[in-house]
Amino acid sequence: MKSYCVALFNNDKKAVTKISSFATLHDNQLRYWLDQADRIIDQCQRDAKEQVDCEIVINTLILKNFSIQLSYIGPNKITLDKFCELSRTVRLSHAFLSKYICFNDKHFSRKLILQTTYLSVYVIGWEPSQESLMHHHGNSLDAILILEGEMTHWLLSPEECKSKNVPFEAHPSSQKFSGKAEKFTVGDWVFIDRHCAHQIANSSEKRLATLHIRFGAPPDDDNWETTEDQPVIVWYQMEEYVLNLQSPKL
């Protein structure tokens, strides 16, 4: 796939034809993903304000494949273990993710990468001392990957969440929790089960950036930054493609 995209962007028609012909004759899975790459490039060229590059196409294909795999299971049937397994396959490049990392002096800053009916993928930038309050995400599953810096994280079980009356995110009754916390650094994953509560803080002196994958209801607060001045691929309602395609794994 990467060779095909590189050939496309280098206008290497001979290589494009060779790869495309091989896929058509010998590899239905590759043919499917070549077609998806073509569709992504077409849409990007119509919608994006900046020139599309190979990084955007490859990473968008990774996200699309991830969304398809999740949609086969559904948000109410997937187990936490399966969600963790699939989330770890989302190996997005730093060059791609850096387009979404931004910071705000007043509060943590979130930028959306992908949004379907049940799946939200986004990046949050945290200045030193910025934090979220203790909250839960209801029936959603969440995965957090630390991209830059160090994250301080508190996690409460569903039982603790209920006993302490922890509210759903963005509720005005949310409060800061001061119990035992864990530290996570670049490359670490944190997974949050349904009805668990958690709290994040950047307790270090350096900036923190985190990638978030949520399978369930999207975030419910106002800490979003505009993406109008950035190259951005947001696949709203991707399920409309999934329902009409018998797509193989990438």
GROMACS .gro file of C-alpha atoms in nm:
model
  250
    1MET     CA    1   0.000   0.000   0.000
    2LYS     CA    2   0.275   0.242   0.090
    3SER     CA    3   0.457   0.169  -0.237
    4TYR     CA    4   0.136   0.238  -0.428
    5CYS     CA    5   0.076   0.570  -0.249
    6VAL     CA    6   0.438   0.677  -0.292
    7ALA     CA    7   0.415   0.597  -0.664
    8LEU     CA    8   0.091   0.796  -0.693
    9PHE     CA    9   0.235   1.105  -0.528
   10ASN     CA   10   0.557   1.078  -0.730
   11ASN     CA   11   0.348   1.048  -1.046
   12ASP     CA   12   0.522   0.718  -1.124
   13LYS     CA   13   0.258   0.587  -1.364
   14LYS     CA   14   0.454   0.274  -1.450
   15ALA     CA   15   0.474   0.163  -1.086
   16VAL     CA   16   0.109   0.251  -1.024
   17THR     CA   17  -0.002   0.044  -1.322
   18LYS     CA   18   0.218  -0.250  -1.221
   19ILE     CA   19   0.085  -0.261  -0.864
   20SER     CA   20  -0.275  -0.206  -0.972
   21SER     CA   21  -0.257  -0.479  -1.237
   22PHE     CA   22  -0.105  -0.728  -0.993
   23ALA     CA   23  -0.379  -0.658  -0.738
   24THR     CA   24  -0.655  -0.697  -0.998
   25LEU     CA   25  -0.521  -1.033  -1.115
   26HIS     CA   26  -0.386  -1.189  -0.797
   27ASP     CA   27  -0.487  -1.016  -0.474
   28ASN     CA   28  -0.848  -0.915  -0.404
   29GLN     CA   29  -0.761  -0.774  -0.062
   30LEU     CA   30  -0.494  -0.547  -0.204
   31ARG     CA   31  -0.731  -0.446  -0.484
   32TYR     CA   32  -0.990  -0.341  -0.228
   33TRP     CA   33  -0.743  -0.123  -0.036
   34LEU     CA   34  -0.600   0.032  -0.352
   35ASP     CA   35  -0.954   0.136  -0.443
   36GLN     CA   36  -1.001   0.282  -0.094
   37ALA     CA   37  -0.676   0.478  -0.130
   38ASP     CA   38  -0.803   0.621  -0.459
   39ARG     CA   39  -1.131   0.721  -0.295
   40ILE     CA   40  -0.951   0.887  -0.004
   41ILE     CA   41  -0.726   1.082  -0.237
   42ASP     CA   42  -1.026   1.196  -0.443
   43GLN     CA   43  -1.211   1.312  -0.132
   44CYS     CA   44  -0.904   1.483   0.013
   45GLN     CA   45  -0.843   1.671  -0.309
   46ARG     CA   46  -1.203   1.792  -0.304
   47ASP     CA   47  -1.218   1.885   0.065
   48ALA     CA   48  -0.871   1.953   0.205
   49LYS     CA   49  -0.730   2.305   0.204
   50GLU     CA   50  -0.373   2.179   0.194
   51GLN     CA   51  -0.216   1.931  -0.045
   52VAL     CA   52  -0.275   1.568   0.042
   53ASP     CA   53   0.033   1.355   0.108
   54CYS     CA   54   0.121   0.991   0.149
   55GLU     CA   55   0.112   1.014   0.531
   56ILE     CA   56  -0.249   1.129   0.529
   57VAL     CA   57  -0.362   0.851   0.296
   58ILE     CA   58  -0.180   0.565   0.472
   59ASN     CA   59  -0.291   0.674   0.819
   60THR     CA   60  -0.648   0.729   0.706
   61LEU     CA   61  -0.653   0.375   0.566
   62ILE     CA   62  -0.534   0.247   0.904
   63LEU     CA   63  -0.817   0.434   1.076
   64LYS     CA   64  -1.073   0.317   0.823
   65ASN     CA   65  -0.968  -0.045   0.867
   66PHE     CA   66  -0.991  -0.002   1.245
   67SER     CA   67  -1.341   0.144   1.218
   68ILE     CA   68  -1.452  -0.142   0.995
   69GLN     CA   69  -1.322  -0.406   1.236
   70LEU     CA   70  -1.504  -0.241   1.528
   71SER     CA   71  -1.826  -0.206   1.329
   72TYR     CA   72  -1.835  -0.581   1.267
   73ILE     CA   73  -1.860  -0.635   1.644
   74GLY     CA   74  -2.060  -0.335   1.762
   75PRO     CA   75  -2.026  -0.115   2.073
   76ASN     CA   76  -2.252  -0.327   2.295
   77LYS     CA   77  -2.096  -0.665   2.214
   78ILE     CA   78  -1.724  -0.591   2.211
   79THR     CA   79  -1.524  -0.697   2.516
   80LEU     CA   80  -1.261  -0.477   2.677
   81ASP     CA   81  -0.991  -0.730   2.582
   82LYS     CA   82  -1.091  -0.721   2.215
   83PHE     CA   83  -1.109  -0.342   2.218
   84CYS     CA   84  -0.757  -0.329   2.366
   85GLU     CA   85  -0.629  -0.572   2.102
   86LEU     CA   86  -0.774  -0.375   1.811
   87SER     CA   87  -0.671  -0.036   1.953
   88ARG     CA   88  -0.308  -0.147   1.972
   89THR     CA   89  -0.313  -0.209   1.595
   90VAL     CA   90  -0.375   0.163   1.531
   91ARG     CA   91  -0.012   0.258   1.467
   92LEU     CA   92  -0.046   0.611   1.336
   93SER     CA   93   0.272   0.795   1.240
   94HIS     CA   94   0.394   1.091   1.442
   95ALA     CA   95   0.407   1.298   1.123
   96PHE     CA   96   0.032   1.242   1.082
   97LEU     CA   97  -0.060   1.293   1.448
   98SER     CA   98   0.145   1.610   1.476
   99LYS     CA   99  -0.110   1.780   1.250
  100TYR     CA  100  -0.362   1.748   1.532
  101ILE     CA  101  -0.153   1.831   1.839
  102CYS     CA  102  -0.235   2.181   1.965
  103PHE     CA  103  -0.237   2.361   2.298
  104ASN     CA  104  -0.448   2.625   2.470
  105ASP     CA  105  -0.339   2.838   2.764
  106LYS     CA  106  -0.685   2.825   2.924
  107HIS     CA  107  -0.774   2.455   2.911
  108PHE     CA  108  -0.671   2.125   2.753
  109SER     CA  109  -0.727   2.131   2.378
  110ARG     CA  110  -0.892   1.850   2.180
  111LYS     CA  111  -0.881   1.800   1.802
  112LEU     CA  112  -1.093   1.545   1.622
  113ILE     CA  113  -0.935   1.305   1.373
  114LEU     CA  114  -1.223   1.068   1.304
  115GLN     CA  115  -1.591   1.054   1.400
  116THR     CA  116  -1.845   0.787   1.312
  117THR     CA  117  -2.171   0.704   1.488
  118TYR     CA  118  -1.993   0.513   1.766
  119LEU     CA  119  -1.621   0.577   1.721
  120SER     CA  120  -1.429   0.893   1.809
  121VAL     CA  121  -1.053   0.931   1.757
  122TYR     CA  122  -0.892   1.255   1.874
  123VAL     CA  123  -0.580   1.412   2.019
  124ILE     CA  124  -0.562   1.623   2.335
  125GLY     CA  125  -0.285   1.872   2.414
  126TRP     CA  126  -0.220   1.952   2.782
  127GLU     CA  127  -0.011   2.241   2.904
  128PRO     CA  128   0.165   2.193   3.242
  129SER     CA  129  -0.086   2.188   3.532
  130GLN     CA  130  -0.388   2.137   3.305
  131GLU     CA  131  -0.623   1.855   3.403
  132SER     CA  132  -0.964   1.701   3.369
  133LEU     CA  133  -1.187   1.642   3.670
  134MET     CA  134  -1.300   1.296   3.782
  135HIS     CA  135  -1.573   1.169   3.548
  136HIS     CA  136  -1.701   0.862   3.368
  137HIS     CA  137  -1.797   0.792   3.006
  138GLY     CA  138  -2.104   0.578   3.066
  139ASN     CA  139  -2.116   0.268   2.847
  140SER     CA  140  -1.820   0.372   2.630
  141LEU     CA  141  -1.480   0.203   2.612
  142ASP     CA  142  -1.171   0.422   2.600
  143ALA     CA  143  -0.808   0.382   2.503
  144ILE     CA  144  -0.539   0.645   2.563
  145LEU     CA  145  -0.191   0.644   2.408
  146ILE     CA  146   0.069   0.888   2.541
  147LEU     CA  147   0.232   1.066   2.245
  148GLU     CA  148   0.444   1.326   2.426
  149GLY     CA  149   0.524   1.402   2.788
  150GLU     CA  150   0.401   1.232   3.105
  151MET     CA  151   0.039   1.169   3.205
  152THR     CA  152  -0.083   1.142   3.563
  153HIS     CA  153  -0.393   0.923   3.573
  154TRP     CA  154  -0.650   0.825   3.835
  155LEU     CA  155  -0.887   0.532   3.777
  156LEU     CA  156  -1.190   0.424   3.979
  157SER     CA  157  -1.384   0.099   3.942
  158PRO     CA  158  -1.758   0.109   3.859
  159GLU     CA  159  -1.829   0.036   4.226
  160GLU     CA  160  -1.610   0.325   4.344
  161CYS     CA  161  -1.756   0.547   4.075
  162LYS     CA  162  -2.108   0.476   4.201
  163SER     CA  163  -2.024   0.505   4.571
  164LYS     CA  164  -1.854   0.843   4.519
  165ASN     CA  165  -2.133   0.969   4.291
  166VAL     CA  166  -1.888   1.049   4.013
  167PRO     CA  167  -2.080   1.223   3.732
  168PHE     CA  168  -2.071   1.183   3.355
  169GLU     CA  169  -1.808   1.403   3.189
  170ALA     CA  170  -1.867   1.779   3.165
  171HIS     CA  171  -2.127   1.766   3.443
  172PRO     CA  172  -2.097   2.075   3.668
  173SER     CA  173  -2.070   1.859   3.981
  174SER     CA  174  -1.739   1.706   3.866
  175GLN     CA  175  -1.464   1.746   4.126
  176LYS     CA  176  -1.089   1.696   4.148
  177PHE     CA  177  -0.989   1.360   4.294
  178SER     CA  178  -0.676   1.341   4.511
  179GLY     CA  179  -0.631   0.968   4.568
  180LYS     CA  180  -0.360   0.735   4.438
  181ALA     CA  181  -0.246   0.804   4.080
  182GLU     CA  182  -0.027   0.633   3.820
  183LYS     CA  183   0.227   0.790   3.586
  184PHE     CA  184   0.243   0.701   3.216
  185THR     CA  185   0.497   0.808   2.956
  186VAL     CA  186   0.544   0.805   2.577
  187GLY     CA  187   0.427   0.480   2.419
  188ASP     CA  188   0.216   0.368   2.717
  189TRP     CA  189  -0.146   0.264   2.665
  190VAL     CA  190  -0.422   0.314   2.922
  191PHE     CA  191  -0.758   0.137   2.880
  192ILE     CA  192  -1.079   0.235   3.057
  193ASP     CA  193  -1.367  -0.009   3.089
  194ARG     CA  194  -1.736   0.076   3.079
  195HIS     CA  195  -1.870   0.273   3.378
  196CYS     CA  196  -1.522   0.327   3.524
  197ALA     CA  197  -1.427   0.681   3.626
  198HIS     CA  198  -1.098   0.850   3.556
  199GLN     CA  199  -0.909   1.177   3.581
  200ILE     CA  200  -0.610   1.305   3.382
  201ALA     CA  201  -0.352   1.569   3.475
  202ASN     CA  202  -0.030   1.702   3.333
  203SER     CA  203   0.166   1.726   3.656
  204SER     CA  204   0.500   1.773   3.480
  205GLU     CA  205   0.673   2.088   3.358
  206LYS     CA  206   0.655   1.981   2.994
  207ARG     CA  207   0.365   1.962   2.751
  208LEU     CA  208   0.159   1.643   2.729
  209ALA     CA  209  -0.012   1.506   2.417
  210THR     CA  210  -0.246   1.205   2.422
  211LEU     CA  211  -0.427   1.006   2.154
  212HIS     CA  212  -0.779   0.897   2.253
  213ILE     CA  213  -0.996   0.625   2.103
  214ARG     CA  214  -1.353   0.606   2.230
  215PHE     CA  215  -1.605   0.345   2.121
  216GLY     CA  216  -1.943   0.476   2.229
  217ALA     CA  217  -2.078   0.827   2.285
  218PRO     CA  218  -1.846   1.112   2.173
  219PRO     CA  219  -1.692   1.352   2.430
  220ASP     CA  220  -1.942   1.591   2.584
  221ASP     CA  221  -1.766   1.919   2.661
  222ASP     CA  222  -1.648   2.237   2.491
  223ASN     CA  223  -1.272   2.178   2.489
  224TRP     CA  224  -1.247   2.147   2.111
  225GLU     CA  225  -1.019   2.346   1.881
  226THR     CA  226  -1.105   2.442   1.526
  227THR     CA  227  -0.941   2.237   1.251
  228GLU     CA  228  -1.015   2.485   0.973
  229ASP     CA  229  -0.652   2.593   0.943
  230GLN     CA  230  -0.508   2.241   0.950
  231PRO     CA  231  -0.507   1.950   0.704
  232VAL     CA  232  -0.767   1.722   0.858
  233ILE     CA  233  -0.941   1.402   0.758
  234VAL     CA  234  -1.263   1.352   0.954
  235TRP     CA  235  -1.468   1.057   0.833
  236TYR     CA  236  -1.816   1.128   0.958
  237GLN     CA  237  -2.064   0.841   0.934
  238MET     CA  238  -1.813   0.596   0.792
  239GLU     CA  239  -2.065   0.317   0.849
  240GLU     CA  240  -2.242   0.414   0.526
  241TYR     CA  241  -1.940   0.270   0.343
  242VAL     CA  242  -1.911  -0.033   0.569
  243LEU     CA  243  -2.269  -0.144   0.510
  244ASN     CA  244  -2.215  -0.164   0.136
  245LEU     CA  245  -1.870  -0.325   0.124
  246GLN     CA  246  -1.745  -0.668   0.219
  247SER     CA  247  -1.403  -0.535   0.308
  248PRO     CA  248  -1.105  -0.754   0.400
  249LYS     CA  249  -0.859  -0.665   0.672
  250LEU     CA  250  -0.578  -0.427   0.585
   0.00000   0.00000   0.00000
